[in-house]
Each structure stands twice: as structure tokens, then as C-alpha cells.
Amino acid sequence: MTSDANPAGRSGAVRTMHLKENLAGLALVAAPLGLLLVLILLPTVSMVWNTFQVPVEGGTVTGIARYQAFFADSYSVANLRYTLIWTLISCVTALAISLGISLYLRFSEGRIATMIHALSLFPLFVPAIIISYALVRFLGPNGLLQLLLEQVGITGYRTPYLTPIGPFIGFVWENIPLPVLVITAGLSQVSDHAIEAARDLGAGAWRILFEILLPQVHRSLLIAFALIFLGVIGAYTVPYLLGPPAPEMMGVFMQRTLGNLQRPDEAQVQAVILMVLSSIVGGFYIATMLRGEVGRK
Amino acid sequence: MLKVQNLTKLFEKNRAVSGATFDVARGELICLLGPSGCGKSTLLRMIAGLALPDAGRIDIDGKDVTEAQANRRPTAMVFQSHALWNHMTVAQNVAFGLRVQGLPKPEIAEKVAAALTLVGLDGFARRRPAELSGGQAQRVALARCLVVEPKVLLMDEPFSALDAHLRANLREELKALQRRLRLTTIFVTHDQEEAMELADRIVVMHAGRIEQIGRPGDLYLEPQTLTVARFIGQMNEATVTLKAGRADWLGQPVALPAPDGPVTLLCRPEDLQRDRAGIDVRVTRVIDLGPMIRVTVATDEGAALTWVCGREGQPQTGAPLTLRPSRLLAYRDGQRLGTAAPVANRIMAERV
């Protein structure tokens, strides 16, 4: 009765309630947000700032000399180019294989499909270092593959170990499970009737794939691409163990610059360049996610 | 136009459809009617080519299409869930079938516009399916099928997800359109009112089998099996023993020229009339349906009967009545045996 007679009082009470709810929400996110700020953002900003500090006589000045040095060094540029090219090749290959597996899983059921699903997720539970050593033993010189080939009379095997193909195989193997999960989830959103309607109107398998399925799962594909790209571009273990000594993937290059050559300033520049590349794809990933959220709303 | 012969589909070891045989004439609208799980949608999907039969044959326009893939058949299907492609506009959805056929762009645009006009959706071409109501989406789905000019239009419970009022409107529109374009149509539904209203003929299905094929009125008046009699409309049912051509239906003597044995007698609510030479009952419930009154009554032995009457002379709950069946349908082993006629017994004749 009192509140009905006093709408101003009621709206005040509602405001207080909302404020309390907001404060409770902020309190919940305060801890992770604080950690993010102190342990990630601050060191990152400090490192980025540091790369623009160029030592001169009697102190430092702000400038891009360190970046100029990086891009003037042909070996550094070759490493960057090598990283980008093989990251993209690995991404596209892993994405194509994942899409194939996901399409198979979308339209098949039964024991074989369940088995393939389980197998495709298997690499998720195997650490990169184990995968790398397994591949060395399998693909390497005098490895299992070479022995098997020789058993059937095929000689002259050239191992991909310590060539760009080595880490490529490792990356693809490692990057099947997550895209399969993401794309399978996307494909499950396309109803059977939507596919049947296209078939019913005369569409063949390829037209259904390119005009009905892929446009409806393009967001899942973009997310899967971003996940693979971000994983591969900064990888260390797989290229270190399977890759050639030169050129190097940026992760290996950075570690060697920091650890072996003891040049933390140069390693920081390499890290910032890698971070910028990752941020572009990361931003793209976040934009895709947000578009999906907005679309749903 | 369409000939379905002995069509059978097995799911694991169960017969989803068993020996279905029927014809559809050019320009005819056939309804496949039956309860959920009776095999009507599976039968439709086999005609569409979305499921392949384990036995039997399908001919469209004299051509055997039994083994043909869905994309090689002259059929088009409207699904219950409209199945529009959300990434395309309304016009792109409708144009899809024409693009598959490889028609030139100006012709596609012309046909799409005509199809949208036909279903009353002028000005909706650029909308996305997400921006449409359920009824509008179903019209787009219909336009998407009509535009490819199929020889047979297939509709799988297209209106069942819509509210009753909209459903009734769309039924009217569909019937008018179907007559105007002389579309050969097979319409699947579990709603008998929908089937009665739309169909030229109804195929009643139960447990994978076709029970009866007939015009709506014939199915209502002369159901050939007990299943059809129970499924179409309402019935008052009692199983009695027939002896020397006579039986007693809830106290009402009836005559039926048939061999002795158990027989199930059914009477439509409107075939019960107030008659002093009838069965003694008491009114247990009165439901006002607007144009008519549905009355539930109980006999002295406790059997419940449904009776319908006009607004005039509407009885009160608890009131005693005497009701007499004018016509009873008789079934034995699920098959029609004949029509039983009520006869006056001595007590009732004396009462009169």
C-alpha cells in the first residue's frame, strides 16, 4: 500500500537493488580481472613500451629503431615469412581435414562414426612433446615408416624430419580435435529438413555443401581457423623438435634469441611482432563471436 | 498421375510402412491421415525420394521413380518446420530450385516475384526467414515448391506448428490455390478436421498399413475397419454377443444379420436420439460447444455415452433421459460386419 502510494520511493528501492546486483557482479569478476591486469596486461604494456626505448648515449629515446633492425635483418624476416606461410598452410590443411571429418560425423551414425569421433579427439589428450617424439620415431630416419616401406621393397625414403614438412605434420595432427568439435557443433545446428529441402529441389551434394552447409557454418569455420592459427603461430615444442635448424618458427627463434644469444631486447621485439599478428586473428575471432551474440539477441 | 504399389519400408525389423497401394489423379488432393508413428510421413518421404523403399514401386506420370534420388524426381516438399535457409533472403530461398535448374537470371526473378504474389507475400523478397512469422515462413516454403512447378506437391504436416486460427486460414488459401492451379497434392496430417476440410480423398493409415481410402464423407459414414471408425469422429462403443441375429447394446435390443459371436457395435453421438422407447440414462456432464451441446450420459450399468444435441432442449446435469440409437456400425475382428438396426423390445414397446 505504502509503495503504491509512493512511486518515487519504489523506483528508489529498485535502483538500490540494481546497484547491489551490479556490485555483486563486479565482486565476482574482480579477482580474475585483477589477475589479468597485474599478471598479463601490465607486463605486456611494459614490454611493448620497452621495445620502443632505444638506447643512446646518456640514456634512451623513444623510437622504432629496434623494429627497423628486425626488418633489416634478412634472417629475422625469413623466419617471420616461414612462420606465416607454414602457419597458414597448416591452418588450411587442418581445417579441411576437420571439415571432412565433421561432415562425415554429421551424416553418419553407428559404431564406426563413434569410433572416428573418438579417434579425431584423441590428439587433444596427447601432449605436443609426446606427439613430436612419436613422429620422430615414426617418420624419422630409420623410423617405423621407412622400415615398413623397405619391407615392401620401396627404398629411397626421404624423411620429412627436420624439414618444414615435419612440423607441418605435427601441427595438423595436433590441430584436428578442437576444430572438429567446433565445426560438428555448427553443423548440428543445420536441420536435416534444411538439407533435405535442398535435395528435394534438385541440388546435388556439392551444391548442398557450398550453398547450404558452409554458409550456415561459416562462423564455426572462422572460429576454428582462429583457434588453429593462434595455436600454431606461437608453437614451440613441435617446430623445435621436428623442424629444420633454419629458417625457424618464431617461437623457436624467440627462445634461442633469449636463451642462447642472451638478447632479451631483440626477443621482445620478436614477441611484439608475433603478438600483433595474433591480435589481428584474435580480434577477428572476437568480432565473429560478438556478431554471433548480437545475431542471437 | 501418381501410382504407389505395395510400398514397404522397414526400420531395423519393424515395418514402418507395409504394402501401401494407392493412386492419385491429376489435380487431386489426397490426405494421408493417421496418428503419430503410423508411417504416413515415411510414406511421403519415400514418394519424395528422401527415403528408399525396401519393396514396392512408385510411378509418376507413367515413369518408374522408385530408385530415383530426391533431386531427380518431379516432386517438391513442404516440411513441417518450413526448413527455410536462414542465410538467404526470402527471394533467394524461392529462387534456389530455379538456380539449380540453371534458368537465366531475369526469368528466375520473374518467376520468384510471381510465386511470392501467389502466396500473398509481395514486398517480402528481401526479408530474412528470421524476420517472418510462422505463417509467412510456411508461405515462403510453399512458394519455394510452387515455383519449380512440381508434378506432385508433397506437404508434411505443414501447418501443425501454427495456431488454430492461422491454420484454418492457411487451409482455406491452400485449397483455393490447389484448385486454381490444379496441383496434384499429397498432404500428411494427424488432424482429421484438417483432412476432412482439405482432401478430395483421405488415406487413413494405422501401424504402417493403409486402413481405408475414401472421400471424407464416406469415411465418416461408412468406416470399413474398427480402427478407422474409432479414429474418425467420435463413437460410442460396446462389445456385445450376437445370438440368432440379435444382441443387446447397453440395454437396447438390436438386429444384425450375421453369424453368432462377439461383435463391436459403435454409434455416432448424433445417431442417438431422444426416444421414450430407448435406453435409460442420466446426464453427467453438459459441454456447451457453441453451435451444439455435447452431453455425457451414464447408463444404469455405469457405461458412459456421448450425445450431441441442439441448443434447444438442452438437458441439465443429473436429469434422466431415454436415448435410442438410430444406426449402429458393427465390426468383428476389426473388420466391418454390417449395420445393426435397433428393434423395439416388449418392455420398451409397452412403455411407449
XYZ file of C-alpha atoms in Angstrom:
649
model
C 0.000 0.000 0.000
C 2.788 2.369 1.009
C 4.842 1.659 -2.102
C 1.794 2.090 -4.352
C 1.194 5.451 -2.838
C 4.822 6.439 -3.277
C 6.150 5.529 -6.756
C 9.280 7.621 -6.246
C 10.172 5.554 -3.172
C 9.566 2.348 -5.108
C 11.826 3.323 -8.011
C 14.489 4.283 -5.453
C 14.262 0.803 -3.955
C 14.539 -0.767 -7.415
C 17.633 1.376 -8.129
C 19.252 0.254 -4.871
C 18.512 -3.369 -5.763
C 20.092 -2.978 -9.219
C 23.128 -1.297 -7.683
C 23.531 -4.191 -5.257
C 23.269 -6.699 -8.105
C 25.863 -4.769 -10.135
C 28.235 -4.610 -7.183
C 27.820 -8.344 -6.582
C 28.614 -8.996 -10.272
C 31.682 -6.765 -10.114
C 32.853 -8.502 -6.947
C 32.640 -11.850 -8.746
C 34.791 -10.724 -11.674
C 37.167 -8.622 -9.577
C 39.615 -11.456 -8.825
C 40.142 -12.741 -12.399
C 40.116 -9.191 -13.742
C 42.752 -8.161 -11.192
C 44.933 -11.146 -12.078
C 44.583 -10.357 -15.777
C 45.579 -6.774 -15.135
C 48.570 -7.480 -12.893
C 49.965 -10.638 -14.475
C 49.209 -10.125 -18.165
C 48.274 -6.597 -19.161
C 50.869 -4.739 -17.096
C 53.864 -6.872 -18.180
C 52.640 -6.718 -21.794
C 52.300 -2.948 -21.813
C 55.661 -2.611 -20.099
C 57.303 -4.961 -22.636
C 55.750 -3.188 -25.635
C 56.840 0.172 -24.216
C 60.316 -1.200 -23.693
C 60.672 -2.167 -27.376
C 60.239 1.495 -28.302
C 63.026 2.580 -25.933
C 66.193 2.933 -27.978
C 69.468 3.309 -26.043
C 71.532 6.344 -26.927
C 74.495 7.893 -25.233
C 73.489 9.004 -21.774
C 70.062 7.300 -21.734
C 67.224 6.219 -24.043
C 64.926 7.820 -26.592
C 61.552 6.642 -27.869
C 61.667 5.304 -31.424
C 61.207 2.378 -33.764
C 64.850 1.613 -34.321
C 64.551 -1.909 -32.862
C 61.777 -2.775 -35.316
C 63.794 -1.293 -38.152
C 66.646 -3.528 -37.095
C 64.372 -6.591 -37.095
C 63.034 -5.901 -40.578
C 66.513 -5.028 -41.880
C 67.808 -8.433 -40.802
C 67.102 -10.895 -43.633
C 67.288 -13.935 -41.312
C 64.609 -12.474 -38.993
C 62.364 -11.631 -41.929
C 62.875 -15.117 -43.382
C 61.820 -16.611 -40.030
C 58.737 -14.412 -39.922
C 57.822 -15.311 -43.521
C 58.457 -19.010 -42.846
C 56.276 -18.875 -39.726
C 53.410 -17.146 -41.512
C 53.473 -19.371 -44.586
C 53.608 -22.663 -42.678
C 51.061 -21.464 -40.146
C 48.626 -20.690 -42.964
C 49.328 -23.977 -44.778
C 48.855 -25.916 -41.527
C 45.650 -23.976 -40.756
C 44.093 -24.625 -44.136
C 45.057 -28.301 -44.133
C 43.876 -28.947 -40.570
C 40.652 -27.041 -41.290
C 39.976 -29.021 -44.471
C 40.584 -32.348 -42.709
C 38.455 -31.275 -39.724
C 35.660 -30.184 -42.042
C 35.763 -33.548 -43.812
C 35.630 -35.439 -40.517
C 32.838 -33.174 -39.212
C 30.756 -33.649 -42.363
C 31.198 -37.396 -42.079
C 30.154 -37.320 -38.420
C 27.153 -35.070 -39.218
C 25.704 -37.507 -41.714
C 26.753 -40.848 -40.246
C 25.772 -42.784 -37.209
C 26.701 -46.122 -35.761
C 29.761 -47.700 -34.294
C 32.237 -46.645 -36.986
C 31.177 -42.982 -36.719
C 31.535 -43.101 -32.917
C 34.984 -44.634 -33.319
C 36.084 -41.959 -35.803
C 34.760 -39.253 -33.497
C 36.769 -40.679 -30.586
C 39.894 -41.009 -32.768
C 39.599 -37.438 -34.030
C 39.537 -36.199 -30.432
C 42.451 -38.396 -29.338
C 45.226 -35.836 -30.086
C 43.541 -33.478 -27.603
C 44.778 -35.716 -24.791
C 48.337 -36.214 -26.034
C 50.900 -33.522 -25.118
C 52.782 -31.902 -28.012
C 56.117 -33.283 -26.838
C 54.812 -36.860 -26.951
C 53.359 -36.301 -30.429
C 56.688 -34.869 -31.572
C 58.761 -37.778 -30.282
C 56.264 -40.272 -31.664
C 56.538 -38.625 -35.075
C 60.343 -38.654 -34.883
C 60.277 -42.397 -34.213
C 57.711 -42.941 -36.951
C 58.790 -40.546 -39.697
C 62.429 -40.050 -38.814
C 65.439 -41.728 -40.464
C 65.287 -45.468 -39.783
C 61.810 -44.908 -38.286
C 58.893 -47.265 -38.485
C 57.602 -45.852 -41.773
C 60.932 -46.270 -43.518
C 61.269 -49.839 -42.214
C 57.772 -50.711 -43.373
C 58.380 -49.227 -46.816
C 61.627 -51.142 -47.145
C 59.819 -54.340 -46.158
C 57.616 -53.914 -49.249
C 60.598 -53.049 -51.424
C 60.293 -49.250 -51.510
C 63.659 -47.672 -50.941
C 64.987 -44.125 -51.129
C 62.672 -42.801 -48.388
C 63.360 -39.134 -47.626
C 62.289 -38.274 -44.130
C 60.286 -35.080 -43.514
C 62.003 -34.875 -40.120
C 63.996 -31.622 -39.818
C 62.283 -30.185 -42.903
C 59.270 -27.789 -42.892
C 57.023 -30.818 -43.572
C 57.928 -32.285 -40.140
C 56.331 -29.572 -38.000
C 53.531 -29.264 -40.583
C 52.539 -32.913 -39.964
C 52.786 -32.312 -36.226
C 50.620 -29.174 -36.402
C 47.934 -30.855 -38.465
C 47.866 -33.863 -36.146
C 47.681 -31.639 -33.097
C 45.035 -29.302 -34.513
C 42.279 -31.681 -35.559
C 40.272 -32.136 -32.325
C 39.197 -28.570 -31.460
C 38.102 -27.649 -35.000
C 36.209 -30.960 -35.235
C 34.356 -30.094 -32.021
C 33.587 -26.549 -33.188
C 32.531 -27.474 -36.745
C 30.494 -30.514 -35.643
C 28.607 -28.266 -33.229
C 27.971 -25.783 -36.050
C 26.808 -28.480 -38.452
C 24.439 -29.931 -35.878
C 22.598 -26.581 -35.964
C 21.683 -27.143 -39.630
C 18.481 -29.189 -39.569
C 18.052 -32.359 -41.614
C 14.993 -30.761 -43.206
C 17.039 -27.784 -44.433
C 19.354 -30.213 -46.260
C 16.504 -32.392 -47.494
C 14.657 -29.337 -48.829
C 17.672 -28.551 -51.000
C 17.962 -32.149 -52.212
C 14.253 -32.169 -52.908
C 14.628 -29.100 -55.131
C 17.253 -30.855 -57.203
C 20.523 -29.844 -55.535
C 23.432 -32.281 -55.670
C 25.953 -32.922 -52.899
C 28.417 -30.160 -53.871
C 25.729 -27.514 -54.191
C 24.333 -28.508 -50.800
C 27.848 -28.283 -49.320
C 28.725 -24.891 -50.793
C 25.323 -23.179 -50.803
C 23.526 -24.643 -47.792
C 26.003 -26.122 -45.299
C 29.130 -23.947 -45.487
C 27.290 -20.591 -45.415
C 25.430 -21.737 -42.322
C 28.602 -22.886 -40.517
C 30.917 -20.121 -41.724
C 31.100 -18.711 -38.199
C 32.235 -22.082 -36.826
C 34.838 -22.275 -39.602
C 36.176 -18.802 -38.789
C 36.370 -19.648 -35.092
C 38.126 -22.946 -35.880
C 40.570 -21.116 -38.166
C 41.379 -18.591 -35.446
C 41.909 -21.352 -32.869
C 44.335 -23.249 -35.126
C 46.165 -20.089 -36.220
C 46.701 -18.866 -32.659
C 47.921 -22.304 -31.597
C 50.335 -22.783 -34.480
C 51.864 -19.317 -34.877
C 53.258 -19.296 -31.339
C 54.110 -23.016 -31.193
C 57.428 -24.023 -29.753
C 57.687 -27.731 -28.982
C 56.628 -29.158 -32.370
C 58.837 -26.913 -34.568
C 61.752 -27.177 -32.116
C 61.733 -30.974 -32.196
C 60.622 -31.620 -35.776
C 61.558 -28.511 -37.735
C 64.680 -27.546 -39.662
C 67.501 -25.627 -37.922
C 66.905 -22.714 -40.316
C 64.647 -20.975 -41.016
C 62.989 -21.161 -37.632
C 59.427 -20.705 -36.477
C 59.112 -17.505 -34.451
C 58.563 -19.392 -31.171
C 61.858 -21.249 -31.557
C 63.625 -18.135 -32.844
C 62.457 -16.122 -29.838
C 63.564 -18.778 -27.337
C 67.000 -19.041 -28.981
C 67.411 -15.251 -29.054
C 66.516 -15.044 -25.382
C 68.167 -18.187 -24.047
C 71.161 -18.936 -26.252
C 72.036 -15.488 -27.577
C 71.065 -13.667 -24.360
C 69.434 -10.782 -26.254
C 66.173 -10.134 -24.380
C 65.591 -6.800 -26.154
C 65.533 -8.473 -29.585
C 63.382 -11.323 -28.251
C 60.899 -8.714 -27.020
C 60.647 -7.159 -30.475
C 60.033 -10.597 -31.986
C 57.372 -11.247 -29.345
C 55.582 -7.962 -30.067
C 55.531 -8.677 -33.810
C 54.098 -12.132 -33.135
C 51.603 -10.598 -30.727
C 50.426 -8.105 -33.363
C 49.853 -10.915 -35.878
C 47.997 -12.983 -33.269
C 45.968 -9.943 -32.214
C 44.703 -9.460 -35.773
C 43.366 -13.023 -35.869
C 42.277 -12.774 -32.208
C 40.342 -9.590 -32.945
C 38.775 -11.292 -35.889
C 37.780 -14.217 -33.596
C 36.259 -11.897 -31.003
C 34.378 -9.947 -33.700
C 32.945 -13.221 -35.060
C 31.875 -14.303 -31.572
C 30.286 -10.918 -30.877
C 28.448 -10.959 -34.220
C 27.038 -14.347 -33.226
C 25.922 -12.985 -29.838
C 24.271 -9.952 -31.446
C 22.630 -12.199 -34.054
C 21.191 -14.406 -31.316
C 19.825 -11.385 -29.449
C -0.605 -39.330 -62.221
C 0.972 -40.929 -59.145
C 0.780 -44.635 -58.575
C 2.074 -46.228 -55.382
C 2.178 -50.016 -55.397
C 2.846 -52.288 -52.461
C 5.342 -49.856 -50.911
C 7.131 -51.223 -47.861
C 9.752 -49.698 -45.589
C 11.488 -51.483 -42.743
C 13.235 -49.725 -39.884
C 15.527 -52.376 -38.412
C 12.974 -55.197 -38.217
C 9.841 -53.072 -37.756
C 7.598 -52.358 -40.722
C 7.220 -48.570 -40.806
C 5.107 -48.859 -43.960
C 3.670 -52.132 -45.135
C 2.263 -52.798 -48.598
C 0.889 -49.298 -49.255
C -1.020 -49.100 -52.544
C -2.976 -46.124 -53.883
C -3.344 -43.827 -56.899
C -3.565 -40.065 -57.079
C -5.294 -38.471 -60.061
C -4.025 -35.280 -61.719
C -5.186 -32.238 -59.765
C -6.357 -34.332 -56.817
C -5.560 -33.554 -53.174
C -5.016 -36.676 -51.102
C -4.544 -36.569 -47.347
C -2.539 -39.229 -45.556
C -4.240 -39.297 -42.166
C -3.251 -41.239 -39.090
C -1.907 -40.998 -35.552
C 1.760 -40.216 -34.839
C 4.070 -43.061 -35.815
C 1.611 -44.677 -38.240
C 4.043 -44.376 -41.161
C 2.384 -41.534 -43.083
C 5.461 -39.285 -43.103
C 7.702 -42.227 -44.053
C 5.366 -42.977 -46.967
C 5.549 -39.328 -48.067
C 9.345 -39.315 -47.759
C 9.524 -42.404 -49.966
C 7.438 -40.618 -52.608
C 9.799 -37.626 -52.323
C 12.854 -39.877 -52.622
C 14.163 -38.862 -49.202
C 13.812 -42.471 -48.067
C 14.178 -45.503 -50.303
C 11.584 -48.291 -50.035
C 12.537 -51.871 -49.231
C 9.865 -53.137 -51.615
C 7.229 -51.776 -53.948
C 7.101 -49.284 -56.783
C 6.342 -45.592 -57.329
C 5.311 -44.242 -60.743
C 4.913 -40.556 -61.515
C 3.321 -39.748 -64.856
C 3.891 -43.329 -66.002
C 7.595 -43.261 -65.166
C 9.115 -45.546 -62.537
C 10.897 -43.354 -59.972
C 11.221 -45.941 -57.191
C 15.020 -45.867 -57.165
C 15.457 -42.234 -58.286
C 17.190 -39.823 -55.897
C 15.166 -36.947 -54.444
C 16.881 -34.425 -56.730
C 15.837 -36.430 -59.807
C 12.098 -36.568 -59.046
C 9.418 -34.146 -60.226
C 8.203 -33.609 -56.658
C 8.623 -30.764 -54.188
C 8.046 -30.973 -50.478
C 6.893 -28.515 -47.826
C 8.214 -29.563 -44.425
C 6.593 -29.178 -41.026
C 9.454 -26.987 -39.834
C 9.340 -24.886 -43.078
C 13.090 -25.648 -43.481
C 13.945 -22.241 -44.925
C 17.645 -21.412 -45.236
C 18.359 -18.678 -42.738
C 21.402 -17.303 -44.570
C 19.316 -16.480 -47.646
C 16.626 -13.879 -48.186
C 13.055 -14.877 -48.987
C 13.704 -14.306 -52.704
C 16.920 -16.350 -52.608
C 15.105 -19.184 -50.852
C 12.395 -19.218 -53.519
C 14.925 -18.876 -56.346
C 17.064 -21.816 -55.207
C 15.240 -24.529 -57.159
C 15.278 -22.412 -60.319
C 19.006 -21.726 -59.984
C 19.566 -25.475 -59.659
C 17.664 -25.896 -62.928
C 20.044 -23.346 -64.492
C 17.404 -20.839 -65.584
C 18.593 -17.373 -66.701
C 18.551 -14.661 -64.044
C 15.754 -12.478 -65.493
C 13.464 -15.486 -65.776
C 14.258 -16.505 -62.197
C 13.459 -13.005 -60.920
C 10.176 -13.007 -62.814
C 9.110 -16.430 -61.542
C 10.124 -15.651 -57.949
C 8.055 -12.456 -57.983
C 5.076 -14.348 -59.409
C 5.387 -17.110 -56.788
C 5.567 -14.594 -53.939
C 2.472 -12.852 -55.302
C 0.711 -16.191 -55.485
C 1.230 -16.833 -51.768
C 0.443 -13.220 -50.827
C 3.980 -12.182 -49.907
C 4.623 -9.256 -52.241
C 7.230 -6.974 -50.727
C 8.806 -9.710 -48.593
C 11.514 -10.638 -51.105
C 14.394 -9.006 -49.223
C 13.432 -10.211 -45.767
C 15.305 -12.944 -43.939
C 13.470 -16.020 -42.635
C 14.185 -14.884 -39.056
C 12.057 -11.797 -39.720
C 8.975 -13.805 -40.728
C 6.090 -15.135 -38.649
C 5.349 -18.871 -38.679
C 2.573 -18.457 -41.235
C 4.684 -16.270 -43.522
C 7.590 -18.723 -43.328
C 5.294 -21.561 -44.344
C 4.012 -19.485 -47.295
C 7.611 -18.923 -48.414
C 8.221 -22.669 -48.155
C 5.143 -23.226 -50.314
C 6.289 -20.609 -52.852
C 9.725 -22.297 -52.950
C 7.996 -25.509 -54.020
C 5.395 -23.990 -56.365
C 7.988 -22.008 -58.306
C 9.641 -25.190 -59.652
C 6.235 -26.366 -60.933
C 6.412 -29.879 -59.484
C 4.233 -32.638 -60.886
C 3.369 -33.660 -57.333
C 3.376 -31.311 -54.349
C 4.106 -33.051 -51.048
C 3.220 -31.462 -47.730
C 4.325 -32.982 -44.416
C 2.116 -31.553 -41.660
C 2.924 -28.031 -42.841
C 0.501 -26.223 -40.565
C 0.801 -28.282 -37.388
C 3.151 -25.838 -35.648
C 0.784 -22.884 -36.212
C -2.070 -21.670 -34.049
C -5.600 -22.876 -34.793
C -6.932 -19.671 -36.354
C -3.956 -19.232 -38.702
C -4.086 -22.906 -39.564
C -7.711 -22.610 -40.639
C -6.929 -19.561 -42.807
C -3.950 -21.225 -44.468
C -6.034 -24.344 -45.156
C -8.607 -22.229 -46.972
C -5.906 -20.488 -49.000
C -4.131 -23.721 -49.839
C -7.343 -25.379 -51.005
C -8.205 -22.399 -53.220
C -4.677 -22.320 -54.673
C -4.604 -26.069 -55.221
C -7.923 -25.963 -57.100
C -6.876 -22.937 -59.154
C -3.514 -24.400 -60.211
C -4.858 -27.968 -60.392
C -1.954 -29.134 -58.255
C -1.613 -32.848 -57.607
C -1.005 -32.803 -53.866
C -0.339 -35.258 -51.076
C -0.881 -33.728 -47.663
C 0.143 -35.532 -44.474
C -1.721 -34.718 -41.290
C -2.780 -36.248 -37.996
C -5.624 -33.738 -37.712
C -8.836 -35.294 -39.022
C -10.596 -31.928 -39.242
C -7.789 -30.686 -41.496
C -8.012 -33.823 -43.639
C -11.822 -33.636 -43.913
C -11.636 -29.984 -44.927
C -8.838 -30.269 -47.480
C -8.933 -33.685 -49.069
C -10.678 -34.947 -52.150
C -9.856 -38.372 -50.769
C -8.321 -39.480 -47.498
C -5.929 -42.376 -46.987
C -6.276 -43.494 -43.364
C -3.167 -45.202 -42.019
C -2.561 -47.174 -38.861
C 0.549 -49.081 -37.746
C 2.157 -48.793 -41.180
C -0.866 -50.073 -43.097
C -3.500 -48.341 -45.151
C -6.788 -48.962 -43.386
C -9.153 -47.311 -45.849
C -9.160 -44.905 -48.774
C -12.230 -42.832 -49.450
C -13.939 -39.476 -49.709
C -14.217 -37.656 -46.359
C -17.994 -38.239 -46.067
C -17.703 -41.926 -46.900
C -15.005 -42.437 -44.288
C -17.192 -40.785 -41.690
C -20.385 -42.625 -42.558
C -19.032 -45.994 -43.627
C -15.706 -46.705 -41.910
C -14.615 -50.132 -43.099
C -12.434 -51.041 -40.127
C -12.776 -50.591 -36.395
C -9.580 -48.503 -36.363
C -10.987 -46.015 -38.887
C -14.306 -45.890 -37.032
C -12.520 -45.090 -33.780
C -10.111 -42.594 -35.384
C -12.545 -40.505 -37.454
C -15.003 -38.563 -35.331
C -16.419 -39.721 -32.012
C -18.053 -43.055 -31.298
C -19.994 -44.751 -28.515
C -18.654 -48.274 -28.382
C -19.671 -51.533 -26.731
C -18.778 -55.134 -27.473
C -21.762 -57.482 -27.257
C -22.588 -61.101 -28.111
C -24.680 -61.742 -31.177
C -27.049 -64.720 -30.979
C -29.525 -65.667 -33.690
C -29.129 -62.252 -35.318
C -29.985 -60.389 -32.096
C -27.879 -58.609 -29.467
C -28.308 -56.218 -26.598
C -26.410 -52.916 -26.861
C -26.376 -51.267 -23.426
C -29.996 -52.350 -22.920
C -31.077 -51.602 -26.475
C -32.036 -54.702 -28.491
C -30.563 -54.627 -31.977
C -30.822 -56.821 -35.047
C -27.856 -57.765 -37.212
C -27.945 -60.431 -39.913
C -24.591 -62.065 -39.139
C -23.194 -65.316 -37.659
C -23.249 -65.665 -33.853
C -20.316 -64.441 -31.840
C -18.828 -61.327 -30.286
C -19.401 -58.091 -32.169
C -18.376 -54.486 -31.521
C -21.190 -52.008 -32.083
C -20.479 -48.304 -32.496
C -22.868 -45.418 -32.600
C -22.077 -41.786 -33.504
C -23.182 -39.232 -30.885
C -25.520 -37.624 -33.428
C -27.105 -41.027 -34.141
C -28.543 -41.105 -30.606
C -31.995 -39.590 -30.363
C -34.323 -38.825 -27.514
C -36.962 -41.508 -27.656
C -39.150 -42.887 -24.892
C -38.544 -46.395 -26.270
C -34.814 -46.074 -25.635
C -32.083 -46.685 -23.038
C -32.464 -45.089 -19.607
C -29.551 -42.777 -18.878
C -28.656 -39.899 -16.544
C -26.841 -36.729 -17.654
C -23.368 -36.493 -16.068
C -21.880 -33.538 -17.958
C -23.058 -30.835 -20.339
C -20.482 -29.093 -22.550
C -21.567 -26.034 -24.494
C -19.639 -26.088 -27.798
C -21.449 -23.047 -29.196
C -23.343 -24.336 -32.231
C -24.151 -27.583 -30.391
C -24.220 -29.113 -26.949
C -22.192 -32.201 -26.116
C -23.775 -34.235 -23.350
C -22.131 -37.096 -21.475
C -24.609 -39.548 -20.013
C -24.314 -42.748 -17.974
C -26.466 -45.847 -18.268
C -27.815 -47.644 -15.177
C -24.934 -50.122 -15.531
C -22.430 -47.250 -15.486
C -21.462 -47.186 -19.195
C -20.680 -43.659 -20.465
C -22.172 -42.377 -23.733
C -21.712 -39.131 -25.633
C -24.687 -37.455 -27.247
C -24.914 -34.194 -29.157
C -27.996 -32.054 -29.392
C -29.010 -28.568 -30.422
C -29.212 -25.634 -28.037
C -32.936 -26.092 -27.694
C -33.988 -28.691 -25.209
C -30.552 -28.703 -23.591
C -30.715 -31.053 -20.553
C -29.430 -30.280 -17.059
C -26.734 -32.290 -15.302
C -28.329 -35.106 -13.307
C -31.518 -35.173 -15.412
C -32.860 -38.582 -16.537
C -33.192 -39.203 -20.292
C -34.036 -42.005 -22.670
C -31.848 -42.240 -25.758
C -32.239 -44.554 -28.723
C -29.553 -45.286 -31.325
C -30.816 -44.960 -34.866
C -27.832 -46.613 -36.533
C -25.043 -48.831 -35.218
C -21.933 -49.892 -37.095
C -20.925 -53.486 -36.433
C -17.357 -54.874 -36.500
C -15.845 -58.280 -35.896
C -12.091 -58.919 -35.801
C -11.592 -55.261 -36.654
C -13.481 -55.519 -39.973
C -16.895 -54.153 -40.871
C -19.696 -56.689 -40.431
C -22.659 -54.572 -41.370
C -25.092 -52.083 -39.870
C -27.187 -53.050 -36.891
C -30.699 -51.712 -36.558
C -32.403 -51.131 -33.222
C -35.551 -53.155 -32.597
C -38.269 -52.486 -30.025
C -38.421 -54.988 -27.175
C -41.575 -55.797 -25.282
C -40.907 -53.625 -22.188
C -39.996 -50.635 -24.271
C -42.951 -51.091 -26.595
C -45.231 -51.244 -23.560
C -43.666 -48.085 -22.165
C -44.413 -46.294 -25.424
